[in-house]
XYZ file of C-alpha atoms in Angstrom:
664
model
C 72.837 100.479 114.183
C 75.579 98.071 113.690
C 73.979 95.682 116.020
C 70.822 95.636 113.774
C 72.887 95.221 110.773
C 74.675 92.236 112.419
C 71.429 90.519 113.368
C 70.313 91.094 109.851
C 73.228 89.345 108.337
C 73.252 86.564 111.028
C 69.753 85.722 109.818
C 70.900 85.774 106.204
C 73.706 83.535 107.032
C 71.470 81.047 108.702
C 69.274 81.013 105.644
C 72.289 80.385 103.429
C 73.239 77.414 105.760
C 69.712 75.860 105.346
C 70.014 76.192 101.504
C 73.446 74.589 101.552
C 72.008 71.659 103.411
C 69.288 71.080 100.802
C 71.606 71.155 97.868
C 73.935 68.430 96.691
C 76.906 70.511 95.875
C 78.801 72.039 98.813
C 78.624 75.855 99.747
C 79.996 78.247 97.083
C 83.663 79.352 97.603
C 84.585 82.913 97.725
C 85.869 84.832 94.716
C 89.530 84.269 95.600
C 89.141 80.480 96.494
C 89.410 77.460 94.433
C 86.384 76.502 92.343
C 83.929 73.815 93.338
C 82.140 71.253 91.215
C 80.750 72.288 87.928
C 77.107 73.011 87.492
C 76.599 69.901 85.266
C 78.024 67.707 87.999
C 75.928 69.163 90.744
C 72.778 69.021 88.503
C 72.941 65.314 87.826
C 69.773 63.376 88.844
C 69.624 60.878 91.472
C 68.813 57.158 90.614
C 65.346 56.051 91.498
C 66.119 52.324 91.970
C 66.325 50.669 95.159
C 70.128 51.146 95.425
C 71.339 53.385 98.189
C 71.574 57.033 97.445
C 74.806 58.406 96.088
C 77.006 60.291 98.459
C 78.736 63.328 97.178
C 82.187 64.106 98.708
C 82.793 67.803 99.423
C 85.664 69.405 97.742
C 89.095 69.030 99.373
C 91.288 71.938 100.182
C 92.905 71.787 96.691
C 89.538 72.426 95.255
C 88.924 69.027 93.585
C 85.757 66.976 94.143
C 85.014 63.259 93.877
C 82.794 62.603 90.907
C 79.481 60.911 91.563
C 78.821 57.635 89.818
C 75.059 57.468 89.035
C 73.588 54.365 87.569
C 72.280 54.523 84.082
C 68.585 55.298 83.783
C 66.017 56.047 81.137
C 64.519 59.289 80.232
C 61.159 58.412 81.954
C 63.073 57.641 85.231
C 64.978 60.767 84.965
C 61.874 62.947 84.542
C 60.017 61.137 87.260
C 62.953 61.518 89.657
C 63.300 65.246 88.990
C 60.520 66.557 91.138
C 61.399 64.316 94.265
C 64.345 66.094 95.817
C 66.203 63.764 98.197
C 68.260 65.767 100.809
C 71.688 64.329 100.854
C 74.118 65.889 103.264
C 77.816 65.846 102.247
C 79.941 63.564 104.292
C 82.964 65.026 106.103
C 85.867 62.873 107.039
C 87.683 63.266 110.353
C 90.731 64.579 108.665
C 88.578 67.301 106.919
C 86.781 68.195 110.078
C 89.996 68.536 111.920
C 91.503 70.668 109.171
C 88.275 72.914 109.128
C 88.602 73.257 112.976
C 92.147 74.364 112.586
C 91.365 76.915 109.831
C 88.527 78.294 111.882
C 90.712 78.820 115.066
C 93.299 80.401 112.865
C 90.672 82.839 111.490
C 89.527 83.721 114.955
C 93.071 84.659 116.051
C 93.576 86.661 112.836
C 90.275 88.589 113.423
C 91.405 89.466 117.000
C 94.631 90.836 115.578
C 92.647 93.039 113.123
C 93.589 91.005 109.989
C 90.101 90.649 108.729
C 91.026 89.837 105.162
C 93.246 86.877 106.229
C 90.578 85.757 108.690
C 87.952 85.860 105.897
C 90.089 83.413 103.841
C 90.494 81.092 106.783
C 86.675 81.054 107.496
C 85.883 80.455 103.811
C 88.337 77.503 103.777
C 86.769 76.078 106.983
C 83.139 76.449 105.599
C 84.299 74.600 102.528
C 85.844 71.737 104.264
C 82.847 71.330 106.614
C 79.747 73.152 105.227
C 77.418 71.479 107.861
C 78.992 73.476 110.702
C 76.938 76.608 111.229
C 79.744 78.483 113.114
C 82.063 78.341 110.114
C 79.336 79.767 107.693
C 78.201 82.472 110.203
C 81.852 83.571 110.731
C 82.413 83.719 107.048
C 79.370 85.732 106.333
C 80.158 88.304 109.242
C 83.635 88.713 107.981
C 82.426 89.230 104.289
C 79.915 91.988 105.472
C 82.434 93.732 107.661
C 84.933 93.823 104.911
C 82.361 95.127 102.502
C 81.399 97.853 105.116
C 85.020 98.860 105.583
C 85.570 99.174 101.855
C 82.466 101.324 101.465
C 83.545 103.683 104.254
C 87.040 104.162 102.627
C 85.410 104.695 99.354
C 83.084 107.506 100.716
C 86.072 109.068 102.380
C 87.938 108.973 99.135
C 84.902 110.561 97.350
C 84.918 113.345 99.792
C 88.645 113.945 99.172
C 87.907 114.047 95.409
C 90.098 110.939 94.861
C 87.830 109.056 92.389
C 90.440 106.513 91.377
C 90.737 105.237 94.939
C 87.003 105.325 95.592
C 86.407 103.163 92.447
C 88.906 100.653 93.668
C 87.197 100.454 97.145
C 83.720 100.251 95.735
C 84.763 97.495 93.407
C 86.311 95.647 96.284
C 83.028 95.922 98.243
C 81.225 94.378 95.235
C 83.722 91.617 95.227
C 82.852 90.709 98.790
C 79.135 91.399 98.353
C 78.009 91.403 94.640
C 74.367 91.922 95.745
C 74.969 95.210 97.462
C 73.049 97.744 95.487
C 74.551 100.720 97.484
C 78.045 99.785 96.564
C 77.081 99.438 92.859
C 75.432 102.990 92.905
C 78.470 104.435 94.664
C 80.610 102.871 91.981
C 78.697 104.586 89.310
C 78.962 107.819 91.116
C 82.719 107.657 91.417
C 83.053 107.209 87.574
C 84.188 110.551 86.077
C 81.528 112.323 84.071
C 83.500 112.156 80.852
C 83.907 108.357 81.190
C 80.064 107.810 81.728
C 78.084 106.997 78.690
C 75.970 109.873 77.683
C 72.295 109.831 77.626
C 71.011 108.785 74.301
C 68.903 111.358 72.441
C 68.078 110.126 69.057
C 65.978 111.331 66.010
C 63.424 108.562 65.287
C 61.660 110.372 62.413
C 62.452 113.196 60.097
C 61.542 114.659 56.724
C 63.923 114.823 53.937
C 64.968 118.322 52.976
C 65.707 119.403 49.383
C 69.467 120.072 49.050
C 70.507 122.505 46.484
C 73.562 121.426 44.402
C 75.346 124.483 43.098
C 78.691 124.406 41.433
C 81.712 124.618 43.719
C 83.799 127.207 41.826
C 84.500 130.668 43.094
C 83.486 133.798 40.660
C 83.667 137.478 40.506
C 80.615 139.686 39.998
C 80.559 143.355 38.555
C 76.891 143.967 37.771
C 74.852 147.100 37.093
C 71.272 146.718 36.155
C 67.925 145.170 37.226
C 67.453 143.241 40.400
C 65.978 140.276 38.755
C 68.666 140.159 36.257
C 71.204 140.128 38.959
C 69.506 137.041 40.637
C 69.254 135.261 37.356
C 73.008 135.817 36.543
C 74.280 134.697 40.044
C 72.237 131.422 39.976
C 73.139 130.671 36.256
C 76.719 131.055 36.976
C 76.658 128.221 39.534
C 74.406 126.017 37.428
C 71.011 126.902 39.116
C 67.820 128.137 37.369
C 65.752 130.898 38.923
C 62.023 131.402 39.148
C 60.413 134.610 40.443
C 57.345 135.456 42.362
C 55.287 138.468 41.571
C 56.262 139.999 44.929
C 59.830 140.478 43.743
C 60.214 144.154 42.726
C 62.401 145.235 39.921
C 64.765 148.179 40.654
C 68.248 149.182 39.677
C 71.161 147.712 41.683
C 75.004 147.823 41.887
C 76.770 144.531 42.727
C 80.529 144.159 43.050
C 82.022 141.116 44.883
C 85.120 138.948 44.085
C 86.098 135.364 44.582
C 83.058 134.073 46.309
C 81.133 130.649 46.347
C 77.391 130.291 45.698
C 76.472 130.759 49.536
C 78.192 134.085 49.872
C 77.062 135.411 46.520
C 73.449 134.432 46.842
C 73.381 135.815 50.441
C 74.882 139.197 49.227
C 72.408 139.215 46.234
C 69.509 138.659 48.593
C 70.540 141.555 50.728
C 70.835 143.793 47.789
C 67.506 142.825 46.215
C 65.504 142.406 49.543
C 64.446 138.907 48.664
C 65.020 135.316 49.739
C 64.912 131.991 47.957
C 63.323 128.581 48.386
C 64.602 125.366 46.839
C 62.357 123.695 44.465
C 64.679 120.994 43.288
C 68.379 120.476 43.571
C 68.996 122.803 40.557
C 66.023 125.181 40.817
C 65.039 127.960 43.214
C 62.102 130.282 43.705
C 62.847 133.930 44.635
C 60.316 135.883 46.815
C 60.226 139.277 48.339
C 61.625 139.116 51.905
C 58.519 139.649 54.245
C 57.380 137.997 57.202
C 54.175 136.741 55.522
C 56.040 135.171 52.531
C 58.612 133.497 54.810
C 55.690 132.085 56.867
C 53.826 130.793 53.788
C 56.752 129.655 51.559
C 59.895 128.912 53.810
C 60.494 125.144 53.490
C 59.207 123.373 56.551
C 60.940 120.430 58.269
C 59.770 117.718 60.695
C 61.733 115.744 63.290
C 60.791 113.502 66.180
C 63.165 113.195 69.043
C 63.319 110.269 71.422
C 64.243 111.073 75.083
C 64.295 108.015 77.177
C 65.671 109.565 80.403
C 62.880 112.103 80.919
C 59.760 111.457 82.847
C 56.296 113.025 82.076
C 56.808 116.124 84.008
C 60.323 116.818 82.527
C 59.008 116.022 79.017
C 56.250 118.610 79.445
C 58.699 121.268 80.886
C 61.051 120.846 77.818
C 58.138 120.987 75.324
C 57.112 124.327 76.908
C 60.557 125.637 76.904
C 61.159 124.898 73.271
C 57.778 126.513 72.439
C 58.629 129.706 74.122
C 62.388 129.957 73.247
C 61.976 129.233 69.511
C 58.479 130.515 69.046
C 57.240 127.292 67.848
C 53.702 126.764 66.491
C 53.728 123.091 65.666
C 55.268 121.037 68.474
C 53.787 118.073 70.444
C 54.707 115.441 72.798
C 53.924 111.772 73.354
C 54.425 110.687 76.965
C 53.728 107.056 76.155
C 56.761 106.891 73.753
C 58.785 109.839 75.304
C 59.055 111.713 72.117
C 58.713 115.380 71.044
C 57.653 116.130 67.455
C 58.633 119.628 65.979
C 57.585 121.074 62.651
C 59.137 124.275 61.652
C 61.623 125.966 59.300
C 64.797 123.844 58.978
C 67.022 126.327 60.860
C 64.604 126.339 63.653
C 64.442 122.552 63.717
C 68.238 122.351 63.839
C 68.321 124.902 66.677
C 65.695 122.827 68.566
C 67.949 119.770 68.017
C 70.906 121.559 69.616
C 68.827 122.656 72.501
C 67.301 119.196 73.205
C 70.757 117.444 73.154
C 72.283 120.132 75.395
C 69.333 119.995 77.996
C 69.306 116.140 77.886
C 72.619 115.593 79.126
C 71.581 115.645 82.777
C 70.982 118.263 85.204
C 73.787 119.455 87.290
C 74.116 117.713 90.602
C 76.065 118.416 93.943
C 76.759 116.414 96.995
C 76.419 118.444 100.153
C 78.366 117.470 103.221
C 76.993 119.132 106.149
C 78.435 118.768 109.722
C 76.824 120.177 112.854
C 79.117 120.426 115.828
C 77.418 121.003 119.302
C 79.373 121.254 122.521
C 77.468 121.820 125.879
C 79.490 122.068 129.264
C 78.180 122.871 132.604
C 79.924 123.432 135.972
C 78.046 123.781 139.399
C 79.826 124.041 142.647
C 78.721 124.687 146.197
C 81.265 125.141 148.940
C 81.052 126.438 152.516
C 79.169 126.296 155.775
C 75.453 127.080 156.056
C 74.647 128.866 159.466
C 71.203 129.736 160.573
C 70.203 133.152 159.303
C 66.831 133.629 160.868
C 65.822 133.436 164.669
C 62.641 133.419 166.584
C 62.320 134.934 170.005
C 59.236 134.183 172.286
C 58.124 134.597 175.862
C 57.754 131.467 177.995
C 54.515 131.319 179.970
C 52.373 128.607 181.364
C 49.790 129.085 178.507
C 52.753 128.588 176.077
C 53.966 125.619 177.935
C 50.573 123.970 177.440
C 51.224 123.908 173.798
C 54.762 122.579 173.825
C 54.106 118.884 173.246
C 55.999 115.794 174.369
C 59.341 117.540 174.561
C 58.280 119.968 177.337
C 59.486 117.750 180.297
C 63.042 118.878 179.996
C 61.946 122.578 179.787
C 59.782 122.182 182.836
C 62.733 120.939 184.702
C 64.647 123.797 183.702
C 61.955 126.168 184.760
C 61.738 124.568 188.112
C 65.495 124.799 188.673
C 65.401 128.519 187.490
C 62.372 129.261 189.859
C 59.967 129.928 187.082
C 57.545 127.362 188.588
C 56.759 126.961 192.294
C 57.754 123.485 193.485
C 55.348 123.466 196.328
C 52.242 123.350 194.050
C 52.731 119.719 193.037
C 49.140 119.435 192.008
C 49.456 122.389 189.366
C 52.675 120.606 188.012
C 50.769 117.277 187.554
C 47.925 119.002 185.799
C 50.480 120.960 183.684
C 52.149 117.555 182.569
C 48.917 116.039 181.906
C 47.922 118.852 179.535
C 51.264 118.776 177.885
C 50.943 115.214 176.953
C 47.667 115.911 175.173
C 48.826 118.970 173.368
C 49.997 119.181 169.802
C 53.488 118.211 168.700
C 54.066 121.102 166.470
C 55.102 123.655 169.051
C 57.872 126.110 168.271
C 59.715 124.741 171.290
C 60.037 121.259 169.743
C 63.351 122.519 168.170
C 66.462 123.303 170.322
C 66.416 126.700 171.768
C 68.276 128.970 174.307
C 66.574 130.647 177.336
C 67.432 133.882 179.048
C 65.763 135.935 181.831
C 63.616 134.601 184.679
C 60.046 134.495 185.829
C 57.801 136.677 183.788
C 60.912 137.821 181.723
C 61.797 134.267 180.752
C 62.372 134.314 176.925
C 63.427 131.513 174.500
C 65.461 132.035 171.253
C 65.758 129.391 168.459
C 66.968 129.268 164.917
C 64.628 128.713 161.888
C 66.999 125.990 160.415
C 68.729 122.805 161.122
C 71.768 124.241 162.686
C 75.315 124.313 161.188
C 75.477 122.425 157.730
C 78.644 122.087 155.834
C 78.154 121.961 152.017
C 80.690 120.345 149.657
C 79.007 119.678 146.196
C 80.446 119.509 142.726
C 78.497 118.766 139.398
C 80.257 119.020 135.963
C 79.106 117.735 132.645
C 80.518 117.838 129.171
C 78.301 116.929 126.125
C 79.585 116.811 122.546
C 77.618 115.896 119.563
C 78.324 115.618 115.859
C 75.567 115.460 113.213
C 77.116 114.489 109.768
C 74.642 114.653 106.943
C 75.338 113.785 103.291
C 72.783 115.099 100.811
C 72.731 114.897 96.958
C 70.628 117.486 95.144
C 69.960 118.615 91.636
C 70.311 122.031 90.211
C 67.328 124.181 91.416
C 65.623 121.148 93.029
C 65.135 121.427 96.774
C 66.452 118.410 98.662
C 64.850 117.731 102.045
C 66.370 115.458 104.819
C 64.787 114.979 108.311
C 66.510 113.035 110.908
C 65.033 112.524 114.335
C 61.676 111.747 115.664
C 57.979 113.036 115.437
C 56.747 114.016 118.795
C 52.968 114.203 119.476
C 51.624 117.473 121.042
C 48.040 117.472 122.366
C 46.027 120.459 121.164
C 42.675 119.645 122.980
C 41.035 116.905 124.913
C 37.291 116.279 125.185
C 35.069 115.690 128.241
C 31.277 115.777 128.935
C 30.343 119.249 129.959
C 27.240 118.091 131.973
C 26.151 114.918 133.791
C 23.205 112.815 132.690
C 21.873 109.411 133.546
C 23.446 107.726 130.607
C 26.862 109.323 131.306
C 26.497 108.259 134.922
C 25.632 104.747 133.910
C 28.757 104.280 131.629
C 31.023 105.924 134.201
C 29.711 103.710 136.872
C 30.142 100.417 135.018
C 33.635 101.642 133.689
C 32.615 101.329 130.085
C 33.121 105.032 129.322
C 35.673 105.741 126.535
C 36.972 109.163 126.296
C 36.996 110.707 122.744
C 40.369 110.717 121.114
C 42.183 113.948 121.713
C 43.272 116.323 119.002
C 47.053 116.493 118.503
C 49.789 117.262 115.939
C 53.262 116.082 115.303
C 56.423 118.156 115.736
C 59.648 117.180 113.913
C 62.382 116.853 116.483
C 66.098 116.357 115.343
C 67.854 117.784 112.323
C 65.604 119.250 109.523
C 67.605 120.176 106.473
C 66.282 121.820 103.186
C 68.972 122.885 100.663
C 68.244 124.343 97.054
C 71.518 124.376 95.148
C 72.261 126.469 91.949
C 75.405 125.231 90.212
C 77.247 127.750 88.061
C 79.651 127.064 85.114
C 82.725 128.421 86.961
C 82.178 125.606 89.692
C 80.591 127.914 92.118
C 77.555 126.682 94.130
C 74.955 128.968 95.416
C 72.709 127.347 97.936
C 69.549 128.351 99.843
C 69.866 126.383 103.260
C 67.106 126.063 105.786
C 68.318 124.245 108.801
C 66.439 123.513 112.005
C 67.793 121.788 115.116
C 64.964 120.921 117.505
C 64.940 119.014 120.697
C 62.462 118.368 123.522
C 62.876 120.663 126.471
C 62.776 119.665 130.259
C 59.966 122.163 131.126
C 56.421 122.436 130.033
C 53.582 125.102 130.101
C 50.109 123.660 131.118
C 51.244 120.200 130.471
C 52.646 121.142 126.909
C 56.411 120.545 126.571
C 58.731 123.350 125.530
C 60.646 122.565 122.339
C 64.215 123.872 122.080
C 64.626 125.393 118.482
C 67.731 126.346 116.595
C 67.046 127.570 113.190
C 69.121 129.112 110.250
C 68.012 130.397 106.867
C 70.230 131.950 104.362
C 71.669 132.000 100.833
C 75.494 131.442 100.440
C 77.831 130.985 97.397
C 80.840 128.676 97.747
C 83.605 127.157 95.597
C 83.538 123.453 94.727
C 85.219 121.432 97.571
C 85.350 124.594 99.783
C 84.366 124.240 103.471
C 82.478 127.198 104.901
C 80.950 127.892 108.232
C 77.421 129.095 107.638
C 76.450 129.717 111.189
C 77.844 129.680 114.585
C 76.650 130.260 118.119
C 78.358 130.681 121.573
C 76.255 130.997 124.624
C 78.066 131.450 128.001
C 76.418 132.102 131.474
C 78.436 132.591 134.644
C 76.613 133.159 137.977
C 78.081 133.329 141.481
C 76.093 133.328 144.679
C 77.081 133.894 148.348
C 74.704 132.987 151.158
C 75.681 133.792 154.836
C 75.994 136.537 157.376
C 76.656 140.051 156.151
C 80.248 141.191 156.262
C 81.194 137.980 158.185
C 81.771 135.993 155.043
C 84.300 138.507 153.688
C 86.568 138.419 156.649
C 89.902 136.741 155.926
C 89.901 133.034 157.066
C 86.143 132.956 157.653
C 84.789 133.140 154.022
C 84.049 129.426 153.569
C 83.449 128.827 157.281
C 80.464 131.228 157.557
C 78.996 131.429 154.223
C 78.126 129.125 151.237
C 79.609 129.974 147.854
C 77.705 128.785 144.819
C 79.263 128.906 141.320
C 77.374 127.911 138.133
C 78.967 128.113 134.688
C 77.312 126.933 131.326
C 78.679 127.081 127.809
C 76.999 126.107 124.732
C 78.764 126.175 121.291
C 77.112 125.373 117.868
C 78.899 125.317 114.522
C 77.542 124.460 111.195
C 79.883 123.619 108.422
C 79.010 122.692 104.805
C 81.052 121.548 101.888
C 79.663 121.167 98.408
C 81.122 118.610 95.984
C 80.025 119.022 92.367
C 79.094 115.674 90.756
C 77.881 116.895 87.259
C 78.556 120.344 85.851
C 76.170 122.257 83.572
C 76.503 121.846 79.811
C 79.419 123.827 78.593
C 79.019 123.118 74.737
C 77.879 126.292 72.868
C 76.317 126.531 69.412
C 75.145 129.186 66.947
C 72.291 128.840 64.571
C 70.919 131.482 62.302
C 67.157 131.675 62.545
C 64.768 133.181 60.051
C 63.766 136.840 60.583
C 60.277 135.713 61.848
C 61.896 134.155 64.860
């Protein structure tokens, strides 16, 4: 991976060198070096006369540059000369070239010592002094990207340690080295604390104007006995409000005693006693009606507000609209996906409740960063030690018919038979015929291997072992495999996050072939133009497959449903179809923020021992490894999965209370 990144940045560095050659001003200096020529100086046009082109001297080590001295020219000449770009390479003196070489060599030494920051300064100075040298520019860009990568790694480690201050500093340092790094910019935004981040703007772009009642601010005492309408009239008149009554307000005798109350408390208590409610007609006039669901639906003052939600997409906007309709029993609510707005028309308390809900739900869904580590250790030990002796023997009778099938190795055996009297030496013609027959016989005789003889004449027997004799065995095979899978996954509340790392392996399901032969098939097969149909197959995901669905609670607990699969290609197959090794875990767990927990673990141990040799002989003291072969095979597999949640954004904690009308 680093090799590919290095090749990419090398190509970018070469492009920057080519751009530096085509510009008049020298290459830009790093952030901590001296400034080069100003834009106005580098943008001056070149003269179009026959005078020789102006040479621009590159900036010296102190950061100053020689000013060009262009000849005066008219506006027409300037406009005509603008399209024609004359490539002028900056001249480098011998002293500047020598100083650049010295700075470059010093940077190489510092880089070998691990001082990459100081080496970057040296490479930058060398590329400024001699921008035409590709080596200087490439070394500077390599050092720049290495420093940015190191800063990003330190920042990520600080984020995992919940040290946002250090992480912010490291991500800013990475941006100083590489301002175009979008990943560093995103990680810098992630490291900013939630309270320091700008809140998502939810604004009211349109609303109706409610009628605000303006009663007197004094507190009064009331001790009333009489008619209900008279009570309401007296309470409103005391605070400077005139009252009107609907025919639905019934008159009945009431008792009303209350002390030192303002208008809101007094009118609320009077409504409870008289079973009525009021609607403002003007700032100083109200209408009283019987408190029924129908009256409230017809006469309750309605309000209208349009909310602008720029951070929501079409699906989220529809989900919020449906949620508000169900929670607040809204009849008049609509959405405009093109403008990202929601319009609500309802009673003013309901509209205010909807406003609180929209602001609380638009602050961003809770998010968590899941740090998953999969540890896998596999060890195997195989040892074979001892001496392999023949364990099977073959005994056979030696006769002239058997000798005829002995093969080319029978001459020595015939000599032995003659010496032992098995064959009469006087019959030389029989011996010659036997030898001739032996030469034309098969070479696969049982007597082609060494054997021992015993007996004589008709009782001559042979005995051989069904093996290669005595074979000492000394074999040892030991392996240790350790692997670590580190996965970092960011997920939102109740949204499944899926990550697949590995490869997709094709598995053939079926192949096609002609079931009968015909003239046309024979023709295409004969001229080798037959193309077999494409087989049917499907892909299997190999590697680490992770699916996590988090639920973030207000007490910084994280509940996760984890589905983990670790799949690899096996070494065996069935009917040509490979066997896939599979390790799978599915479960739901609850953990604290920043708490590391082992969600699954597996230990698989196999120990086998084998002894091959003569019975009882291998167990005698001193003859164990001399007469038997001892095989020992031990395999151990360990799997450990550790997950650590890091909450990036908590759910909304602000609470509110709104009194809704009885119809809701």
